[in-house]
Tab-separated table of C-alpha atoms and ligand atoms in Angstrom:
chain	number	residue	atom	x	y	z
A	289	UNK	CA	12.140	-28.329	-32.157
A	290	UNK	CA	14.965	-25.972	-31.266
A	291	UNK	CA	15.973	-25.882	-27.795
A	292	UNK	CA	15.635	-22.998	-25.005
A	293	UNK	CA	18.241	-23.204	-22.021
A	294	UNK	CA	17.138	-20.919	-19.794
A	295	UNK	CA	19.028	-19.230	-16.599
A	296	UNK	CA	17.086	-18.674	-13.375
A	297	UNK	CA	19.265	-17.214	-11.410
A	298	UNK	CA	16.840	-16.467	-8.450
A	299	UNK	CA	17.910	-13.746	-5.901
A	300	UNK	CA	21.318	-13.971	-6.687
A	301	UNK	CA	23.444	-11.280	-8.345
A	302	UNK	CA	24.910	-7.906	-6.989
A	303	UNK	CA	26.246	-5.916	-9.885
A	304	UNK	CA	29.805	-6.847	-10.604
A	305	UNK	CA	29.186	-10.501	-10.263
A	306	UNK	CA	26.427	-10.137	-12.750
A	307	UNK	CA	28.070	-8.262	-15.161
A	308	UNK	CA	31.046	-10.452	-15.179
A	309	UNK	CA	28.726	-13.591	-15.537
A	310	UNK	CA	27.054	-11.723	-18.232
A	311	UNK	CA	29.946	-10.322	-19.886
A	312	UNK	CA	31.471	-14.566	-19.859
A	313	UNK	CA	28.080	-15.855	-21.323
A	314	UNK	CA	27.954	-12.871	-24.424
A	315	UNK	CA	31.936	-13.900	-25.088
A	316	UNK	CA	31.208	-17.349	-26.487
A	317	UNK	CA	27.840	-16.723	-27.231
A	318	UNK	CA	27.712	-14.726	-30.647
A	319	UNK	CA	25.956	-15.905	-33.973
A	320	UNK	CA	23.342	-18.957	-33.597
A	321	UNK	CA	24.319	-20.481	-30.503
A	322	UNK	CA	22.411	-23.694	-31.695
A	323	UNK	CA	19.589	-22.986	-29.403
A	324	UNK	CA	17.996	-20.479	-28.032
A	325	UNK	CA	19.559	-18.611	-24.893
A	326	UNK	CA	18.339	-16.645	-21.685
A	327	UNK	CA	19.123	-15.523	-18.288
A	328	UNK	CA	16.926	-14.351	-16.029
A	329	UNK	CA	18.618	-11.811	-13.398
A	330	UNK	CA	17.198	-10.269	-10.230
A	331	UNK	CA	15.113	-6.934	-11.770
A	332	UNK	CA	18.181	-4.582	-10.107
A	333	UNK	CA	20.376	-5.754	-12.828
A	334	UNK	CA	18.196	-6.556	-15.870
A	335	UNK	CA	18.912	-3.813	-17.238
A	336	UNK	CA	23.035	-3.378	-16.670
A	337	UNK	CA	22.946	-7.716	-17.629
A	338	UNK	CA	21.040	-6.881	-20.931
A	339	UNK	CA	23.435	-3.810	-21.951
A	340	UNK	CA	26.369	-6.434	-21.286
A	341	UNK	CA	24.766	-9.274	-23.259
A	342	UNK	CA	23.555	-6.910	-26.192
A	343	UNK	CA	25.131	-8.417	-29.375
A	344	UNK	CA	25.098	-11.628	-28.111
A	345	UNK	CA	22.766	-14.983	-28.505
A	346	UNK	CA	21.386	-14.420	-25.392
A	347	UNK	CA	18.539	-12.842	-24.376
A	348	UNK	CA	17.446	-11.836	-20.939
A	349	UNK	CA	14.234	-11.951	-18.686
A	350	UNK	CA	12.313	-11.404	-15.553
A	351	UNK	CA	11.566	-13.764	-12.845
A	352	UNK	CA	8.399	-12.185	-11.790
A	353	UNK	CA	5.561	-9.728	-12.654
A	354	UNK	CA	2.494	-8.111	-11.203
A	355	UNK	CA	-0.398	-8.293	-12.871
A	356	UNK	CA	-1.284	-4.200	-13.006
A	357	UNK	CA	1.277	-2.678	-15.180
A	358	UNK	CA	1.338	0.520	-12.511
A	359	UNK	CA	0.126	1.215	-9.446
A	360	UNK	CA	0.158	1.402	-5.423
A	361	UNK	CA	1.900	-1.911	-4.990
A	362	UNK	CA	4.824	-1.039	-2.873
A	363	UNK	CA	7.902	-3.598	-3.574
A	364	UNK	CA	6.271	-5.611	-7.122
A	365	UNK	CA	8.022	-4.615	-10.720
A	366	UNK	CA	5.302	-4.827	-13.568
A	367	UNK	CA	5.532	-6.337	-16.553
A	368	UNK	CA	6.438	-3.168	-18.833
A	369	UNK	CA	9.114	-2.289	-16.059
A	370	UNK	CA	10.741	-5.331	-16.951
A	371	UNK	CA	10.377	-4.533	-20.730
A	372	UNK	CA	11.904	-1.136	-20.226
A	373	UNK	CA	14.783	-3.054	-18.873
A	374	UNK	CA	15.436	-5.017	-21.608
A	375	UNK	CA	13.426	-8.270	-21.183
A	376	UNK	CA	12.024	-10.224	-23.556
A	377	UNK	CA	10.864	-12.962	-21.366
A	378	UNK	CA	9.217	-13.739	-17.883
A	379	UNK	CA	9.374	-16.896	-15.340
A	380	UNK	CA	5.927	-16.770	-14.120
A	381	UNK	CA	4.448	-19.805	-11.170
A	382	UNK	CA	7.899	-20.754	-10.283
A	383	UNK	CA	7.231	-23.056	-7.320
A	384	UNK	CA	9.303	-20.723	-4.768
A	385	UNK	CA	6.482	-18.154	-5.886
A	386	UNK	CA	3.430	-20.748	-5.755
A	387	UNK	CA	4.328	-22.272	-2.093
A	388	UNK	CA	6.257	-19.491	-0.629
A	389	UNK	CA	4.094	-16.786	-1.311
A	390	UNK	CA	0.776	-18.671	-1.906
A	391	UNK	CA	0.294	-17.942	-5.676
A	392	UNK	CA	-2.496	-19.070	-7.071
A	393	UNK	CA	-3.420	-21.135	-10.444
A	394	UNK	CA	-5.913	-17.964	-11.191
A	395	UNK	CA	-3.271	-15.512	-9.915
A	396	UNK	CA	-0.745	-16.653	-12.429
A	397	UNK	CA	-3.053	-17.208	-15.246
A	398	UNK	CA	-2.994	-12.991	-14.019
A	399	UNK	CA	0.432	-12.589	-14.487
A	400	UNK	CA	0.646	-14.511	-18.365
A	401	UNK	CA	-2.061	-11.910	-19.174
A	402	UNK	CA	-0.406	-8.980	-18.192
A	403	UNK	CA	3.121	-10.079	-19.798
A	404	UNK	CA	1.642	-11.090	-23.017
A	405	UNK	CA	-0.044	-7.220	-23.120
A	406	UNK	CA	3.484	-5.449	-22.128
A	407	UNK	CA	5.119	-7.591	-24.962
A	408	UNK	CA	6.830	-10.600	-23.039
A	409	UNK	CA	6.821	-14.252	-23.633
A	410	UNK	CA	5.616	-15.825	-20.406
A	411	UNK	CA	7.649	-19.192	-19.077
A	412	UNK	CA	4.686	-20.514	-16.785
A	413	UNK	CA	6.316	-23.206	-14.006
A	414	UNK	CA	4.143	-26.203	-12.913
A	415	UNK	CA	5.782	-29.148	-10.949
A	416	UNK	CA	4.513	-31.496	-7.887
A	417	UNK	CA	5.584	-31.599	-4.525
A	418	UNK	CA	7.390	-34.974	-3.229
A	419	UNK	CA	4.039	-35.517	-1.278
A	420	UNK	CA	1.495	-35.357	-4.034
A	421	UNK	CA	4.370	-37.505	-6.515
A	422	UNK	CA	4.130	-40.103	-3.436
A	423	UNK	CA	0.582	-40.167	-3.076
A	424	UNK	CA	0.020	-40.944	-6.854
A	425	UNK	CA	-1.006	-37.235	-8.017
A	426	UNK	CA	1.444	-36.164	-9.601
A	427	UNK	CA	-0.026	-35.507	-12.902
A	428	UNK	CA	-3.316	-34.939	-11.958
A	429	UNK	CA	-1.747	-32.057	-9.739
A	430	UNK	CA	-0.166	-30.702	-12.704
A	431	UNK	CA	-2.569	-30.870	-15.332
A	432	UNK	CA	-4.691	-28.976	-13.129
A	433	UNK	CA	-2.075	-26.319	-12.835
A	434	UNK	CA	-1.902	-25.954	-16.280
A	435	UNK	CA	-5.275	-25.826	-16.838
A	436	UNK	CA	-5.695	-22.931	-14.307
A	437	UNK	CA	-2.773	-20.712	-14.997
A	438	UNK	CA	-2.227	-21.380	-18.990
A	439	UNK	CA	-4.994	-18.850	-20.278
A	440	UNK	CA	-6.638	-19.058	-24.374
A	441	UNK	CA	-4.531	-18.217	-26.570
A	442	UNK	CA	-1.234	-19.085	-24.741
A	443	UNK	CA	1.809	-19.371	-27.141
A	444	UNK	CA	4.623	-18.907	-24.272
A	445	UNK	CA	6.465	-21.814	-22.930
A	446	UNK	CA	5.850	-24.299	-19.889
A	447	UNK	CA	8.443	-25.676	-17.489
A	448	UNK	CA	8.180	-28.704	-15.662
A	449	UNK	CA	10.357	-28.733	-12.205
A	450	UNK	CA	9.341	-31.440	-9.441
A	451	UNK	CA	10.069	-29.257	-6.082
A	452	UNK	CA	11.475	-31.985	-4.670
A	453	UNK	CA	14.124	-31.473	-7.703
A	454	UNK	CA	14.832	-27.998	-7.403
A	455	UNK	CA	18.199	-27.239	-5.811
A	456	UNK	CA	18.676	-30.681	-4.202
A	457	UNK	CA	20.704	-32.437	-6.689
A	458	UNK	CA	17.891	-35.155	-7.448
A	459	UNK	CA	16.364	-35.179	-10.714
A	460	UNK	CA	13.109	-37.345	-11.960
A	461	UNK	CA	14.002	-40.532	-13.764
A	462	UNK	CA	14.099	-40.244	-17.511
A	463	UNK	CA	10.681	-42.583	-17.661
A	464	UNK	CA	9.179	-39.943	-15.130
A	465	UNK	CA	10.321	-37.053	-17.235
A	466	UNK	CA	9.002	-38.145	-20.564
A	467	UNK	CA	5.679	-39.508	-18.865
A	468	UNK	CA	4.976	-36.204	-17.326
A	469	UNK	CA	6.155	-34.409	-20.363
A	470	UNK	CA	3.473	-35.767	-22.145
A	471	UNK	CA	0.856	-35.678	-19.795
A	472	UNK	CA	1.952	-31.579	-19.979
A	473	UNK	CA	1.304	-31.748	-23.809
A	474	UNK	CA	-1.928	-33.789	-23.812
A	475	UNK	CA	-3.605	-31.169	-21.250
A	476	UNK	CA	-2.146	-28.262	-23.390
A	477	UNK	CA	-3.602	-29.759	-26.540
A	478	UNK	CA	-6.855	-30.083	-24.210
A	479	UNK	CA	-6.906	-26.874	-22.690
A	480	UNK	CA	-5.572	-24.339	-25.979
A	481	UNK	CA	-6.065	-26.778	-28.790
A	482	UNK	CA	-3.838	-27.770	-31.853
A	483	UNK	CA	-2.223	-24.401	-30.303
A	484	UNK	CA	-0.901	-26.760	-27.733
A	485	UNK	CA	0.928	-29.324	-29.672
A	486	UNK	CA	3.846	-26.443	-30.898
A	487	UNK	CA	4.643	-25.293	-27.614
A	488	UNK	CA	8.154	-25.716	-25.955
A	489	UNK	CA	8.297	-27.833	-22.675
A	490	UNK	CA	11.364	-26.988	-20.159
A	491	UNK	CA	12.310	-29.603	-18.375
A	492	UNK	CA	13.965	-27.718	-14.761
A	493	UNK	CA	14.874	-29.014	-10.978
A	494	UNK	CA	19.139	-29.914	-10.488
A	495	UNK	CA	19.697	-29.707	-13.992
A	496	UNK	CA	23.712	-29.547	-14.426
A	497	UNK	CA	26.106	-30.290	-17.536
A	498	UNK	CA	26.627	-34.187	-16.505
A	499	UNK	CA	23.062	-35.835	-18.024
A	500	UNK	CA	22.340	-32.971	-19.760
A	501	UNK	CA	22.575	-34.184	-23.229
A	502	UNK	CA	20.547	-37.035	-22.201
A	503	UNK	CA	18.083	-35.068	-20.620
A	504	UNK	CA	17.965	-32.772	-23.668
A	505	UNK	CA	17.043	-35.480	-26.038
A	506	UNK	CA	14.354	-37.317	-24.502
A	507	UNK	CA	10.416	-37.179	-26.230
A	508	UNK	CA	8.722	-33.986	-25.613
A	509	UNK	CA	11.677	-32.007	-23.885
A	510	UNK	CA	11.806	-28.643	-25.392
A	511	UNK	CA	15.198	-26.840	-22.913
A	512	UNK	CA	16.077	-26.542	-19.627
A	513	UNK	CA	15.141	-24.266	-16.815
A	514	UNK	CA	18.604	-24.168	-14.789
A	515	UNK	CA	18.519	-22.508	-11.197
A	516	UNK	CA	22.215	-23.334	-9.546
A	517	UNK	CA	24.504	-24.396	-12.526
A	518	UNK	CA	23.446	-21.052	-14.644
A	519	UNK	CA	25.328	-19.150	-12.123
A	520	UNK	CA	28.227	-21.021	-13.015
A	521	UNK	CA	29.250	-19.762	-16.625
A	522	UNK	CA	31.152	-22.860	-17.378
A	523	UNK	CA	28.414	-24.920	-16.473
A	524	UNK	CA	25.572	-22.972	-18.025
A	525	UNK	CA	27.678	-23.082	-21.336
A	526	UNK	CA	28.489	-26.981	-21.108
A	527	UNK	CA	24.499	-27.045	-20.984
A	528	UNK	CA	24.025	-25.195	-23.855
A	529	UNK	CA	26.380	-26.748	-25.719
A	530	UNK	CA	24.526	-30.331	-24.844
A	531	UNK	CA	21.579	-28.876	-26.436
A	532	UNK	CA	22.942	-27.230	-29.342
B	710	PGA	P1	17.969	-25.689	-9.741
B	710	PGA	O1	16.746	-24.652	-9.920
B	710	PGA	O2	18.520	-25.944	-11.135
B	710	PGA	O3	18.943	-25.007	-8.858
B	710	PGA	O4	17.397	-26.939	-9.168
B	710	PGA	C1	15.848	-24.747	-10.992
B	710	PGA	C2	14.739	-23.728	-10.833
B	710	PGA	O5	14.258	-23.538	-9.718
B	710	PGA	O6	14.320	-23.090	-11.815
């Protein structure tokens, strides 16, 4: 299956610094890239990132989305706002969304619904906290997430990032990784059917370019989701180039 590396790069990003990231990424990046390719900027520079990267492998996204596509909701960008500004994708459920602002399974399976319509493929984040991996629930905990936010006919993309992984420099052990990776595919094969079995996996939480490869090409890992190291062109490419 061909790989997707994909750039969080969270609330980080004023314009220059974006556009020069941006503008580093599209210079190697032309032609097939080996894999597929996307960085997802703060919404105030989606649109001046995807003018920079246009001609390039790489293809940009949004980090969020409400589910109404217009409305009174004072602060939220919808789903065709982010098309307008060039997106392609969305990073829906990320954990700093689920526990810091109390999404919900139901609220996300929201979200898919309303990117799918505006013309987005949806990345939907599940992952355990260190407490429920420690108390044995791991994949219970995440099968149900999946099972509440991944609606019928899904055909976007899943990432799996442990919270205790994200931006803390520990990752899950390879046997953890490929065990939860295909707990992920068994409930998406349960929950959407044979639909289930095609869809990419991310793998996401301290991913940088050391490991990499090895990450890349264990069982059931589909890309990367990469928070710190995709600010970092050098590093984002040295991850791309590990999965290419
Ligand atoms: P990190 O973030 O690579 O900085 O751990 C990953 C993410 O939160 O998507």
């Amino acid at each position: 299956m061909r790989q997707l590396i994909a750039g969080n790069w969270k609330m980080n990003g004023l314009r220059a610094d974006a556009i020069a990231l941006a503008t580093a990424l599209a210079a190697e990046l032309h032609g097939d890239a080996g894999c597929d390719v996307l960085v997802c900027p703060p919404s105030t520079v989606l649109a001046a990132v995807t003018e920079a990267l246009a001609g390039s492998a790489v293809m940009t996204g949004g980090q969020d989305c409400h589910t109404d596509a217009s409305g009174a909701c004072t602060g939220d960008v919808s789903a065709p706002m982010l098309r307008d500004a060039g997106a392609g994708w969305v990073i829906l459920g990320h954990s700093e969304r689920r526990l810091g602002y109390g999404e919900s399974n139901a609220l996300v399976r929201e979200k898919v619904r309303a990117a799918v319509a505006a013309g987005l493929t949806p990345i939907v984040c599940v992952g355990e906290t260190e407490q429920q991996r420690l108390s044995g629930n791991a994949e219970t905990v995440v099968a149900a997430q999946i099972d509440g936010s991944v609606p019928a006919g899904f055909a976007g993309v899943v990432a799996y990032e442990p919270v205790w992984a994200i931006g803390t420099g520990r990752t899950a052990s390879e046997d953890d990784v490929v065990a939860m990776h295909r707990c992920i595919r068994s409930q998406l094969v349960e929950t959407l059917g044979e639909a289930g079995a095609g869809l990419r996996i991310l793998y996401g939480g301290s991913v940088k370019p050391a490991g990499a490869a090895a990450l890349l090409a264990l069982p059931e890992v589909g890309g990367a989701l990469v928070g710190g190291a995709s600010l970092v062109a050098a590093d984002f490419l040295a991850i791309i180039r590990a999965a290419s």
